Coordinates of C-alpha atoms (C1' of nucleotides) in Angstrom, one line a residue:
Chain E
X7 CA 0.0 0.0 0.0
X8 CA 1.6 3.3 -1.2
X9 CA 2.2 5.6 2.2
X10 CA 0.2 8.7 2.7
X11 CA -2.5 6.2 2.2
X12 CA -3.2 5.5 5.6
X13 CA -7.2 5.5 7.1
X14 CA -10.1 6.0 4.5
X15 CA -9.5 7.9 2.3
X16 CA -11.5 6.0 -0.6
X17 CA -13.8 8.8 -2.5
X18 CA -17.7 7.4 -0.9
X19 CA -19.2 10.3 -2.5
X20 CA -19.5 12.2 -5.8
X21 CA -16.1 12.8 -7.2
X22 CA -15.9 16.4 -6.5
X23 CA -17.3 15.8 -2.9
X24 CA -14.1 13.9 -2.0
X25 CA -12.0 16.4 -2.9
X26 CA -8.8 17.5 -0.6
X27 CA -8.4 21.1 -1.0
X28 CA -4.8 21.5 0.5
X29 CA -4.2 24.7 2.2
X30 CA -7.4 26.3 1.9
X31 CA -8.7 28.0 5.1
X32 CA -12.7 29.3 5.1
X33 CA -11.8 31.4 7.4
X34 CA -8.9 32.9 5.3
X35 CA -11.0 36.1 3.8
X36 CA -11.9 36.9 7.5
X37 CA -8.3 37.0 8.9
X38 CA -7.2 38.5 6.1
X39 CA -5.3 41.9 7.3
X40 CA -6.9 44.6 4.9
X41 CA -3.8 44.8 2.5
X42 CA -3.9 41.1 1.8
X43 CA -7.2 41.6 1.0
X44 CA -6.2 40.6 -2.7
X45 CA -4.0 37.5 -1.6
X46 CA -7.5 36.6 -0.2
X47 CA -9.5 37.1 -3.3
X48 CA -6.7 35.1 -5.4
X49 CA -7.1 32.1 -2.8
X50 CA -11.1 31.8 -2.7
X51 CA -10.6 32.2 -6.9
X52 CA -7.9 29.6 -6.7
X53 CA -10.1 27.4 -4.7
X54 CA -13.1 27.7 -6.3
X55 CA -11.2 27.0 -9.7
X56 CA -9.9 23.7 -8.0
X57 CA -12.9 22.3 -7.6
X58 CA -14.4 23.1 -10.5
X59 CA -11.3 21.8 -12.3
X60 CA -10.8 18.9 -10.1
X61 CA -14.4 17.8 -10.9
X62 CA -13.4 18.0 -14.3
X63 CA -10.4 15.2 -14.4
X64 CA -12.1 13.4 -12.4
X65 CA -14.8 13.0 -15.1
X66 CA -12.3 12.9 -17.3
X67 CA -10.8 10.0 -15.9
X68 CA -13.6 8.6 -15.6
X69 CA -14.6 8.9 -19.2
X70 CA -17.6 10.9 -18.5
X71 CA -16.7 13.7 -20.3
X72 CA -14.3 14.8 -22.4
X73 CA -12.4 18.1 -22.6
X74 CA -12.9 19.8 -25.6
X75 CA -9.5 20.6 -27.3
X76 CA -7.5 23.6 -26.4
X77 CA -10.2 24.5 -24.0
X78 CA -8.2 25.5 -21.2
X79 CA -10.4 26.2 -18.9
X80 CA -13.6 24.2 -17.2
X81 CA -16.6 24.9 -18.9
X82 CA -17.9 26.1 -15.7
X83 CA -21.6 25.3 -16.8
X84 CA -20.7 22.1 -16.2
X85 CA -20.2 21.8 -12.8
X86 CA -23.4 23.7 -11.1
X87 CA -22.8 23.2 -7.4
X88 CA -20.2 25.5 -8.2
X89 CA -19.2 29.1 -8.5
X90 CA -21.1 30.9 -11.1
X91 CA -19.0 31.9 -13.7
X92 CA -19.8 35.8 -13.3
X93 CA -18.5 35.0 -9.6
X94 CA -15.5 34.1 -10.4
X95 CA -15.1 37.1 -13.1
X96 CA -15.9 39.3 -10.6
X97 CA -13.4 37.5 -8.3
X98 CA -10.7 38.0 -10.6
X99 CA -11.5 41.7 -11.5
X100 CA -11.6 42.3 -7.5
X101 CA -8.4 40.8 -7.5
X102 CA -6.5 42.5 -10.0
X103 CA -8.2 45.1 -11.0
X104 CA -9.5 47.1 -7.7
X105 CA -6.2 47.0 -6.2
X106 CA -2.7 47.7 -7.6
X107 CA -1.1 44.7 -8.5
X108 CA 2.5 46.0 -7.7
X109 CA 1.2 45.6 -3.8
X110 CA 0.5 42.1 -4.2
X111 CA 3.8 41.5 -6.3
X112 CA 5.5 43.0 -3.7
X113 CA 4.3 40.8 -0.7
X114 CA 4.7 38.2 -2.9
X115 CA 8.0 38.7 -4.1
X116 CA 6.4 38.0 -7.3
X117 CA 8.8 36.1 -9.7
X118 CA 7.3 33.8 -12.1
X119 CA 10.5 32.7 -13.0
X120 CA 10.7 31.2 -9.1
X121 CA 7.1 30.0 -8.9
X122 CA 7.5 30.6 -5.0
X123 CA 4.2 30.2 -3.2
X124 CA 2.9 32.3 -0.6
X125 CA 2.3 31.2 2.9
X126 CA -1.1 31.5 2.3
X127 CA -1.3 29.5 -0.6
X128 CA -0.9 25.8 -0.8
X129 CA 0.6 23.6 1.5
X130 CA 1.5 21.1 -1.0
X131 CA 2.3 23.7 -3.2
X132 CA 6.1 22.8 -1.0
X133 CA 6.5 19.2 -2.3
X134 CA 5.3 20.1 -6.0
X135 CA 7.7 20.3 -8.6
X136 CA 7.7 24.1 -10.5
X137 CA 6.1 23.9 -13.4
X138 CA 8.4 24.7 -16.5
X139 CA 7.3 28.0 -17.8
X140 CA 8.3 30.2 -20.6
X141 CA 6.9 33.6 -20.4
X142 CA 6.0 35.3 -23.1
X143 CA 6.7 38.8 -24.2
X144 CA 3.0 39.6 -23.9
X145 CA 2.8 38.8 -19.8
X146 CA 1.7 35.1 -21.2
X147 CA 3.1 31.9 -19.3
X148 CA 3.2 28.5 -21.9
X149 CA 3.1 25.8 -19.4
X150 CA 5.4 23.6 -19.9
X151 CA 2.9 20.5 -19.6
X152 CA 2.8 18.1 -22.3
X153 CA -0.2 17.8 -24.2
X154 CA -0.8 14.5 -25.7
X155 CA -3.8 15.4 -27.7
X156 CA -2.2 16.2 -31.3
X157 CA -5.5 17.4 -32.1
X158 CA -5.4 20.0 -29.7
X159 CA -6.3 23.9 -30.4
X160 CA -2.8 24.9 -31.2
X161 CA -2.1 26.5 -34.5
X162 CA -5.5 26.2 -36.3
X163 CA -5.5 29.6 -38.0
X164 CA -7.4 31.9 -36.8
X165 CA -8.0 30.5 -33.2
X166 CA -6.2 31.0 -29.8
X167 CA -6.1 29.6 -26.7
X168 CA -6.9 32.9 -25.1
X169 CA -9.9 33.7 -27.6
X170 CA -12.9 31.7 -27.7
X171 CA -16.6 32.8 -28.5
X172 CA -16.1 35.5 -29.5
X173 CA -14.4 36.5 -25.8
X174 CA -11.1 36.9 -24.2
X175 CA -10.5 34.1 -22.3
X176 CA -8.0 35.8 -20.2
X177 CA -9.0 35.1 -16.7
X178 CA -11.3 37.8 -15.6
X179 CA -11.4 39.6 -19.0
X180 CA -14.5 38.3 -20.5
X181 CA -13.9 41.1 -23.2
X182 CA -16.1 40.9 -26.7
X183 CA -13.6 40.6 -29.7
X184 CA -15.2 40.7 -33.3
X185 CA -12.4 38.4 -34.8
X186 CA -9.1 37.2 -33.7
X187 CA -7.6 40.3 -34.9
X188 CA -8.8 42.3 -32.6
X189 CA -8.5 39.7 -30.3
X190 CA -4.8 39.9 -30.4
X191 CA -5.0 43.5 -30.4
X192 CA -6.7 42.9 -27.1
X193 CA -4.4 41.3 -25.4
X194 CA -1.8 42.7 -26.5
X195 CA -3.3 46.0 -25.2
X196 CA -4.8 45.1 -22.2
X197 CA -3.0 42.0 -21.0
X198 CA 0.5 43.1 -21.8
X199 CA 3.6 42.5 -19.8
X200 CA 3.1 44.1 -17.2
X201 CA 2.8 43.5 -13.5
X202 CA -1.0 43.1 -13.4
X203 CA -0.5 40.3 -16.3
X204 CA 2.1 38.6 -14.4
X205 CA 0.5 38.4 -11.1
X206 CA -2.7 37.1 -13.2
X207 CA -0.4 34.6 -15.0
X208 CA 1.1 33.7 -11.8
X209 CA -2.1 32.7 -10.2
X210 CA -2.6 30.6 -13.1
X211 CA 0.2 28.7 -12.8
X212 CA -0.6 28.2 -8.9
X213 CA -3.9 26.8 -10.7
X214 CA -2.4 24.2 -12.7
X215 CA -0.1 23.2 -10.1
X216 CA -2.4 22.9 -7.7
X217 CA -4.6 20.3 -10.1
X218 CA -1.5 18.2 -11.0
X219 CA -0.7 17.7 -6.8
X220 CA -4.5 17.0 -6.8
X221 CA -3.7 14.4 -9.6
X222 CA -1.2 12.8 -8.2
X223 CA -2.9 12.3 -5.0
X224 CA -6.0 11.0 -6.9
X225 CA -3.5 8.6 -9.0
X226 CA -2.5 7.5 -5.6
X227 CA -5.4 6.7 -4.1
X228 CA -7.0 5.0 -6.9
X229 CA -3.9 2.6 -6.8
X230 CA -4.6 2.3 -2.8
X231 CA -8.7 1.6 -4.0
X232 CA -7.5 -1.0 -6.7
X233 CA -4.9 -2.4 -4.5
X234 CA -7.4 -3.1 -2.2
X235 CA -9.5 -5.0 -4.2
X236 CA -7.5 -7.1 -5.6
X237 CA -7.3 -5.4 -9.2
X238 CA -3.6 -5.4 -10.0
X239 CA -3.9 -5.1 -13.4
X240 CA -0.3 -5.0 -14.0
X241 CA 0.2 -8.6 -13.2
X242 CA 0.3 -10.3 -16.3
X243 CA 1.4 -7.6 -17.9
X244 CA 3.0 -5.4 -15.9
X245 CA 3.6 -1.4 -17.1
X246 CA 1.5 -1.0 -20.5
X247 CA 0.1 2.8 -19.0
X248 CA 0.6 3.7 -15.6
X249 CA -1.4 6.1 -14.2
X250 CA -3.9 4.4 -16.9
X251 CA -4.2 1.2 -15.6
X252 CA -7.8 0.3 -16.8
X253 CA -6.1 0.0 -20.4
X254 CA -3.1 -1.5 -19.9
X255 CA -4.6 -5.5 -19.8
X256 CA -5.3 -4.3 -23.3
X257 CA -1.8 -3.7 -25.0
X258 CA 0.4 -6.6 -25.0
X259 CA 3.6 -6.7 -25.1
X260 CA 5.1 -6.8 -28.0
X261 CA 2.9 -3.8 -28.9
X262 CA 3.9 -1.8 -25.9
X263 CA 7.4 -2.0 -26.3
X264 CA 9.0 0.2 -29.1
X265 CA 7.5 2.2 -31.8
X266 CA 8.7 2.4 -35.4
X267 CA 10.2 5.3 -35.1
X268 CA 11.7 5.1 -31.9
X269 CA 10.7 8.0 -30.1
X270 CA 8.8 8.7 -27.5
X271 CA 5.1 7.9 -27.6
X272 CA 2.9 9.3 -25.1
X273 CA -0.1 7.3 -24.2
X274 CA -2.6 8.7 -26.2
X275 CA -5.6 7.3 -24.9
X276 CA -8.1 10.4 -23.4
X277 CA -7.4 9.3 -19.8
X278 CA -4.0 9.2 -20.3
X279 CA -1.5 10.8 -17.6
X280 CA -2.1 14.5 -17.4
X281 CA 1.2 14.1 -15.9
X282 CA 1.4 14.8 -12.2
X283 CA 4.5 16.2 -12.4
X284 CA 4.8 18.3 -15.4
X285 CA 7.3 16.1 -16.2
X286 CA 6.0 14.6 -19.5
X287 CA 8.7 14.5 -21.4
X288 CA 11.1 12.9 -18.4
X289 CA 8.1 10.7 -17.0
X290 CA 6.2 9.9 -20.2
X291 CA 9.1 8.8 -22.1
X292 CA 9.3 5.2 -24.6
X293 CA 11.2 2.9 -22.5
X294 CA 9.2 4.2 -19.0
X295 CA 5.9 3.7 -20.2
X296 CA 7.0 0.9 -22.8
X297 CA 9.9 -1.4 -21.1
X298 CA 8.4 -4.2 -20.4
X299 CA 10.8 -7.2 -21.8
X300 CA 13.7 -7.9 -19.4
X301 CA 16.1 -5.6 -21.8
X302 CA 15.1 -1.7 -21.5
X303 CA 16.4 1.1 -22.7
X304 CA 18.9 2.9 -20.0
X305 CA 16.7 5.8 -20.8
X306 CA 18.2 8.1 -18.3
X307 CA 21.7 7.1 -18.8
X308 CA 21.0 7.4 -22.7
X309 CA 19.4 10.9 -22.2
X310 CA 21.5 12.1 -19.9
X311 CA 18.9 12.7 -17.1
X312 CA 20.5 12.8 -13.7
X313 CA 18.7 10.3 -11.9
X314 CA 18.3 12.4 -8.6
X315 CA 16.9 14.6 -10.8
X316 CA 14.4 12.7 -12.1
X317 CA 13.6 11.0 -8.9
X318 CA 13.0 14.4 -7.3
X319 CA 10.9 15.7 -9.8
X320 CA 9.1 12.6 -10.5
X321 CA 9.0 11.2 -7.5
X322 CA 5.3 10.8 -6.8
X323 CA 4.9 9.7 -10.0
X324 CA 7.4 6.6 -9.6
X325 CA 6.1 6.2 -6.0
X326 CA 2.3 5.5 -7.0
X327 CA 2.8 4.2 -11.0
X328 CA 3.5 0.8 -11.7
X329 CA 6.3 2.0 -14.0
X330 CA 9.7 0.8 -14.3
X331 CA 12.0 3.5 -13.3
X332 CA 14.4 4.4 -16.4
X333 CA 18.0 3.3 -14.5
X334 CA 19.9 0.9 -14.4
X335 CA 19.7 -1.0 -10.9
X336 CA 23.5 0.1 -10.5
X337 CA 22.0 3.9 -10.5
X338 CA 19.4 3.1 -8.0
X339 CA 21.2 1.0 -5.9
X340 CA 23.8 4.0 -5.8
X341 CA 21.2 6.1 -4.8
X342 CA 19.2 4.8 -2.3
X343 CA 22.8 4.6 -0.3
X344 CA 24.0 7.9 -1.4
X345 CA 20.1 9.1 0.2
X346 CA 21.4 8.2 3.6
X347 CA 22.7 10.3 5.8
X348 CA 26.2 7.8 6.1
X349 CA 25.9 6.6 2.9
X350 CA 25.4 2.7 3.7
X351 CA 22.3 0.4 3.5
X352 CA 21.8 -3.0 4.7
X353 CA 20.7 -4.9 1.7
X354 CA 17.6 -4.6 3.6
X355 CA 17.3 -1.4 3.7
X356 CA 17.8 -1.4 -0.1
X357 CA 15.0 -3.5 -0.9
X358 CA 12.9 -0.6 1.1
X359 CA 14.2 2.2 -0.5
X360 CA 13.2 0.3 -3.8
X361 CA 9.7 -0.7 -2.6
X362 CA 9.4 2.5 -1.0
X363 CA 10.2 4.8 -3.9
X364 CA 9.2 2.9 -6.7
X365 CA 5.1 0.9 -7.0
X366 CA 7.1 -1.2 -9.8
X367 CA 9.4 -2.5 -7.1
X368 CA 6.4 -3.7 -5.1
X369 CA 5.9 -6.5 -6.8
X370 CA 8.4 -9.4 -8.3
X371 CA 10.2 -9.2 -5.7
X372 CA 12.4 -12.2 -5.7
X373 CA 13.3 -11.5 -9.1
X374 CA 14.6 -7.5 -8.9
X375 CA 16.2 -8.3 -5.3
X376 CA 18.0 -10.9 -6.8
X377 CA 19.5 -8.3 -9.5
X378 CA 19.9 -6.0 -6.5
X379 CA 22.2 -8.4 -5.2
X380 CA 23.8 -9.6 -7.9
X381 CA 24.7 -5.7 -8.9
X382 CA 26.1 -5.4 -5.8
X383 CA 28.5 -8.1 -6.3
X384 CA 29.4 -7.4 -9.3
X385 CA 30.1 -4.2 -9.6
X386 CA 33.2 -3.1 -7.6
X387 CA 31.5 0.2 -7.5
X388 CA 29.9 -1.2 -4.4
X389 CA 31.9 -2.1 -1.3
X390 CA 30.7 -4.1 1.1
X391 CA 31.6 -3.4 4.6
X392 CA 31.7 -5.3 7.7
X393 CA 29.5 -4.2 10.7
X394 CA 29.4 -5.6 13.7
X395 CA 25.5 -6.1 13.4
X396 CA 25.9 -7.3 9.6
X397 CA 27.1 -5.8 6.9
X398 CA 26.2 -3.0 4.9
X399 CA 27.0 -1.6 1.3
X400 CA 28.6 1.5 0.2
X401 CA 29.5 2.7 -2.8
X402 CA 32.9 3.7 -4.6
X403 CA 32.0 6.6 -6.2
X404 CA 35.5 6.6 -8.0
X405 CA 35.1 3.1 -9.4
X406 CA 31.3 3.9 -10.4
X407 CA 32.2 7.0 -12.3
X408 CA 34.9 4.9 -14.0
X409 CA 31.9 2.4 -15.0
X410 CA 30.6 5.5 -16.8
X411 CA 30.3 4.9 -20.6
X412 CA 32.9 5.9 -23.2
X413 CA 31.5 8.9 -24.1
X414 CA 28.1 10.6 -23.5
X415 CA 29.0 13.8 -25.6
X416 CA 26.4 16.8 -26.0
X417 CA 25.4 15.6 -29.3
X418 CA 25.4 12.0 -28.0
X419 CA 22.5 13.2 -25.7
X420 CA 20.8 15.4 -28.1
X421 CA 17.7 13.7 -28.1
X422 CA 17.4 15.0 -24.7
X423 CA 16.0 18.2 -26.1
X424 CA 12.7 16.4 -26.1
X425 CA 13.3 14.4 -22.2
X426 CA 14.9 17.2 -20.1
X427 CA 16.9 20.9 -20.1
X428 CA 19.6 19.4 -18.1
X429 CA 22.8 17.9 -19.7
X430 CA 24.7 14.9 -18.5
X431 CA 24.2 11.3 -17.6
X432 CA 23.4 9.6 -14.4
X433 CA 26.7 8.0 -14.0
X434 CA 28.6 11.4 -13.5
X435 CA 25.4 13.6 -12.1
X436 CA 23.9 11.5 -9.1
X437 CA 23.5 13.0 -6.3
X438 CA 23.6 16.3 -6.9
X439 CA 20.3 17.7 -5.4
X440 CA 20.5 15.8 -2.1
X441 CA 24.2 16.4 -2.1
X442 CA 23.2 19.8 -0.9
X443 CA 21.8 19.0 2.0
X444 CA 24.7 16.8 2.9
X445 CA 27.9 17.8 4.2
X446 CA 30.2 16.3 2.0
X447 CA 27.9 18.1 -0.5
X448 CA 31.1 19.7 -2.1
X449 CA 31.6 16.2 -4.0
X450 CA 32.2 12.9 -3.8
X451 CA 34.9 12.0 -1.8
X452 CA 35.8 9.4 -4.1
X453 CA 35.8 5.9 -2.1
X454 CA 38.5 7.5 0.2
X455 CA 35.6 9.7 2.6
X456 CA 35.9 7.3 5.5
X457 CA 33.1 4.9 6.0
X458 CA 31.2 5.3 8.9
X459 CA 29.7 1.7 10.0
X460 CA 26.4 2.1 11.0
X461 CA 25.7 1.7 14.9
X462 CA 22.3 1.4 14.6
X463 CA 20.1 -0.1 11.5
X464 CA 19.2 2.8 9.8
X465 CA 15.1 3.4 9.9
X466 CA 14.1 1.4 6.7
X467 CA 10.7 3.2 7.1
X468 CA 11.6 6.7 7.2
X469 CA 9.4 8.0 4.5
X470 CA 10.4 11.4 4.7
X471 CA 13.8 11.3 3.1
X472 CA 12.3 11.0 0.2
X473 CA 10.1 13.7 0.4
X474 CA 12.2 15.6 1.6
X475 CA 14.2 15.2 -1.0
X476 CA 11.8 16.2 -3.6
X477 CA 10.5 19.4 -1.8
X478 CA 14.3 20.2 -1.9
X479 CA 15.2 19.7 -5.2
X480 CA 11.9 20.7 -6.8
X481 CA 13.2 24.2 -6.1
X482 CA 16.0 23.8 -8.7
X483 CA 14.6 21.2 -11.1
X484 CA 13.3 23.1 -13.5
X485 CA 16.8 25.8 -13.8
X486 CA 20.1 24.5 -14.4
X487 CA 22.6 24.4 -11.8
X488 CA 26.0 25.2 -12.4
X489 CA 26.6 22.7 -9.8
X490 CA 24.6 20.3 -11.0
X491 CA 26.7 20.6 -14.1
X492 CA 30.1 20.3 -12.5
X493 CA 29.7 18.6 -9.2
X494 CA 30.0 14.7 -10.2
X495 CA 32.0 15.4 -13.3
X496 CA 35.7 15.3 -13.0
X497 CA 35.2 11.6 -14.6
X498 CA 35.5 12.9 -17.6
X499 CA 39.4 13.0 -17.2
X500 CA 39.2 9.4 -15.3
X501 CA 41.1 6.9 -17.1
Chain P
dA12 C1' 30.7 -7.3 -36.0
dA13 C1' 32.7 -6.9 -31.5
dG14 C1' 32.7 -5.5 -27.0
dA15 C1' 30.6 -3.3 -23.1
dC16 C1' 26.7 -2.8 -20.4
dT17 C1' 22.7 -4.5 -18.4
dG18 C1' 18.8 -7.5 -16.8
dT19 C1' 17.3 -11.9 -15.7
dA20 C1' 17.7 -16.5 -14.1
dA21 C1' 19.8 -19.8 -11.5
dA22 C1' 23.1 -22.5 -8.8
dC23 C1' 25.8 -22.5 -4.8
dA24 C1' 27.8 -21.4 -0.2
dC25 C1' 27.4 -19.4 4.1
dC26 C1' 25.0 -17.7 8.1
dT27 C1' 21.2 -17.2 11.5
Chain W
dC6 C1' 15.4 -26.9 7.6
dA7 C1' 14.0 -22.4 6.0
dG8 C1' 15.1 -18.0 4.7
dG9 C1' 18.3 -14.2 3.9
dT10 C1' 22.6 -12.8 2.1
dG11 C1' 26.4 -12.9 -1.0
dT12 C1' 28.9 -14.8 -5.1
dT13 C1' 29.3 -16.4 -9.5
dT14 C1' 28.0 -18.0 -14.0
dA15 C1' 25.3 -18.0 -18.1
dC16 C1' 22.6 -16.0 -21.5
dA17 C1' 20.2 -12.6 -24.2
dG18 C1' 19.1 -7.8 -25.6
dT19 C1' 20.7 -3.1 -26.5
dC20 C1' 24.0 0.2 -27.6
dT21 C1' 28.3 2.3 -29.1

DNA sequence: AAGACTGTAAACACCT
DNA sequence: CAGGTGTTTACAGTCT
């Protein structure tokens, strides 16, 4: 059973009705201080948007109904125990319109390039990953979440996302626009860049990132619901679609496996992962959703995602989707014991981390633990070392950087445009995000830092490493660090 | 085509 | 004896 899980938390009414609004406090407009009086408005809106959007995927998912392409917001109508629509226009005009915006920038320490959140805003708004954004000269933010539906509204002439029905779509516009001309005359008049724009865009984003932690926590509980009763799908056939798993008894194997061409192929079915973790790209690649023989694709290692990286940002994703994780079992034996404070696991405490942080580990069990151990022997990478209560396993850093392929040049990863923004491979960029929380962050110590033998078994069923792991890295995913770049390198000149 | 890397399976020994 | 741990070998698939 995934962790988080614990007590009922099976939906036992209508879909919206079991909604978990994180963060939200009634009582928030009344103990508002006057000058957050806007912060306020933004929450209630953000709220109120949640629910109505939450309802939505959760007919989605349910194949009830199906969002209409490029319409990127709820069709409002749809959902009538909620806001009105004109509410929620008048909401948004309150919000950013009857006050100056540069106030609530300023409290904010508005940055959409750092997609802080406010202490009033989510909670869980700490442990998700920063959605990837790009803005746009215009005050615009394209959201860097993958969008399976080829048929979607992009690029049919004379449409825009922003402009439907004749009416600006911008949130809490609502203005009439004859055509698309004017339309873009419009926004680029009254939705400029400008702080007003960006503090609307920002709120936005808070939106959508709000609905994918709202995903994820769905996905997870509707694993905990069909773990329950007995409905593993993935049994015979293990990983067709996470996230999707009512379709996957459908796709065999041989089908699931590669496409012609090679590339990634996102699931394309209309329940298909919204991806928690705005990851698409890095989650929803070919060999995750598709390795299902015993050979697959080093997809990480081939694409040059650092696997902390990956596990930070996708982390949920791993934890509740019966999906292989793209490494090798070298990598993630590496870092479950690089995750520790000491840097040594029992092979017990390996088999947690595995179970722990990846559903596909939770199941073949004798067959993945063997290839745990057998890595462990064979690589020389990974010492061994006597303890008076057992033994436990640490890793050579030096001799696992010299296991790094031949050469993993820039152009070698260049398909990597289309997985992540970060260069390098797992075997020379590991542990680069936790490493900061760790003393010896400044690098590896190559084999030579002294191992400590443990005094005590560690606790195999700390859950928070891990999360705390993701809430830490999350805040760097999404922007290259120059230490992230350099860190694990030095390799390079290993011979 | 060859070699390296990896995953899987299995046999075996040792220990508790 | 059973089960966990650790080592080793074999084989096959993928990639460079």
């Amino acid at each position: 059973m995934a962790a988080g899980t614990s007590g009922c938390a099976i939906p036992c009414e209508a879909p919206a009705a079991g909604l978990e609004i994180t963060g939200f406090d009634s009582s928030l407009l009344s103990r508002q201080p006057l000058g957050n009086k806007q912060l306020a408005f933004q929450q209630q809106l953000l709220q109120m948007q949640q629910l109505q959007q939450q309802h939505l995927l959760n007919l989605q998912r349910q194949g009830l109904v199906s969002l209409p392409p490029g319409q990127g917001s709820v069709p409002l109508q749809t959902l009538p125990q909620a806001v009105c629509p004109s509410d929620l226009q008048q909401l948004w005009k309150e919000v950013t319109a009857a006050q100056p915006v540069e106030d609530s920038i300023k409290q904010e320490g508005l940055d959409l390039t750092t997609n802080t959140s406010n202490s009033t805003s989510f909670s869980a708004a700490k442990v998700s990953p920063p959605i990837s954004h790009h803005p746009l000269p215009n005050g615009q933010s394209t959201m860097h979440t993958p969008r399976r539906d080829s048929s979607s509204h992009e690029e049919t002439p004379g449409s825009h996302p922003l402009y439907g029905h004749g009416e600006c779509k911008w949130p809490g516009c609502e203005t009439l626009c004859e055509d698309l001309g004017q339309f873009v005359k419009h926004l680029n008049t009254e939705h400029a860049l400008d702080d007003r724009s960006t503090a609307q865009c920002r709120v936005q984003m808070q939106v959508v990132q709000q609905l994918e932690i709202q995903l994820a926590k769905e996905s997870e509980r509707l694993q905990a619901m069909m773990a329950h009763l007995h409905m593993r799908p993935s049994e015979p056939k293990p990983f067709s679609q996470p996230l999707n798993l009512v379709s996957s008894a459908t796709l065999s194997k041989s089908t699931s496996d590669t496409f012609p061409d090679g590339l990634p192929h996102p699931p394309t079915s209309a329940t298909a992962p919204i991806t928690p973790l705005r990851q698409g790209p890095s989650v929803i690649s070919s060999s995750t959703l598709h390795n299902v023989g015993p050979i697959r694709r080093r997809n990480s290692e081939k694409f040059c995602t650092p696997i902390s990286s990956e596990l930070a940002q996708n982390h949920e994703f791993y934890k509740n989707a019966d999906v292989r994780p793209p490494f090798t079992y070298a990598s993630l034996i590496r870092q479950a014991i690089l995750e520790t404070p000491d840097r040594q696991l029992t092979l017990n405490e390996i088999y947690n981390w595995f179970t722990r942080m990846f559903a596909y580990f939770r199941r073949n069990t004798a067959t993945w633990k063997n290839a745990v151990r057998h890595n462990l022997s064979l690589h020389k990478c990974f010492v061994r070392v006597e303890n008076v209560k057992g033994a436990v396993w640490t890793v050579d850093e030096h001799e696992y950087q010299k296991r790094r392929p031949p050469k993993m040049t820039g152009t070698a990863c260049c398909p990597l445009w289309l997985l992540s923004p970060r260069g390098g491979d797992d075997w020379t960029k590991g542990m680069r995000t936790k490493g900061d929380q760790l003393p010896e962050a400044e690098g590896f110590p190559p084999c030579s830092h002294p191992v400590h033998v443990k005094e005590e078994p560690a606790e195999a069923e700390d859950d928070s490493r891990p999360v705390s792991l993701m809430a830490t890295t999350n805040q760097n995913v999404t922007i290259p660090d120059d230490r992230d770049l350099e860190e694990e390198l030095p390799v390079e000149d290993l011979s």
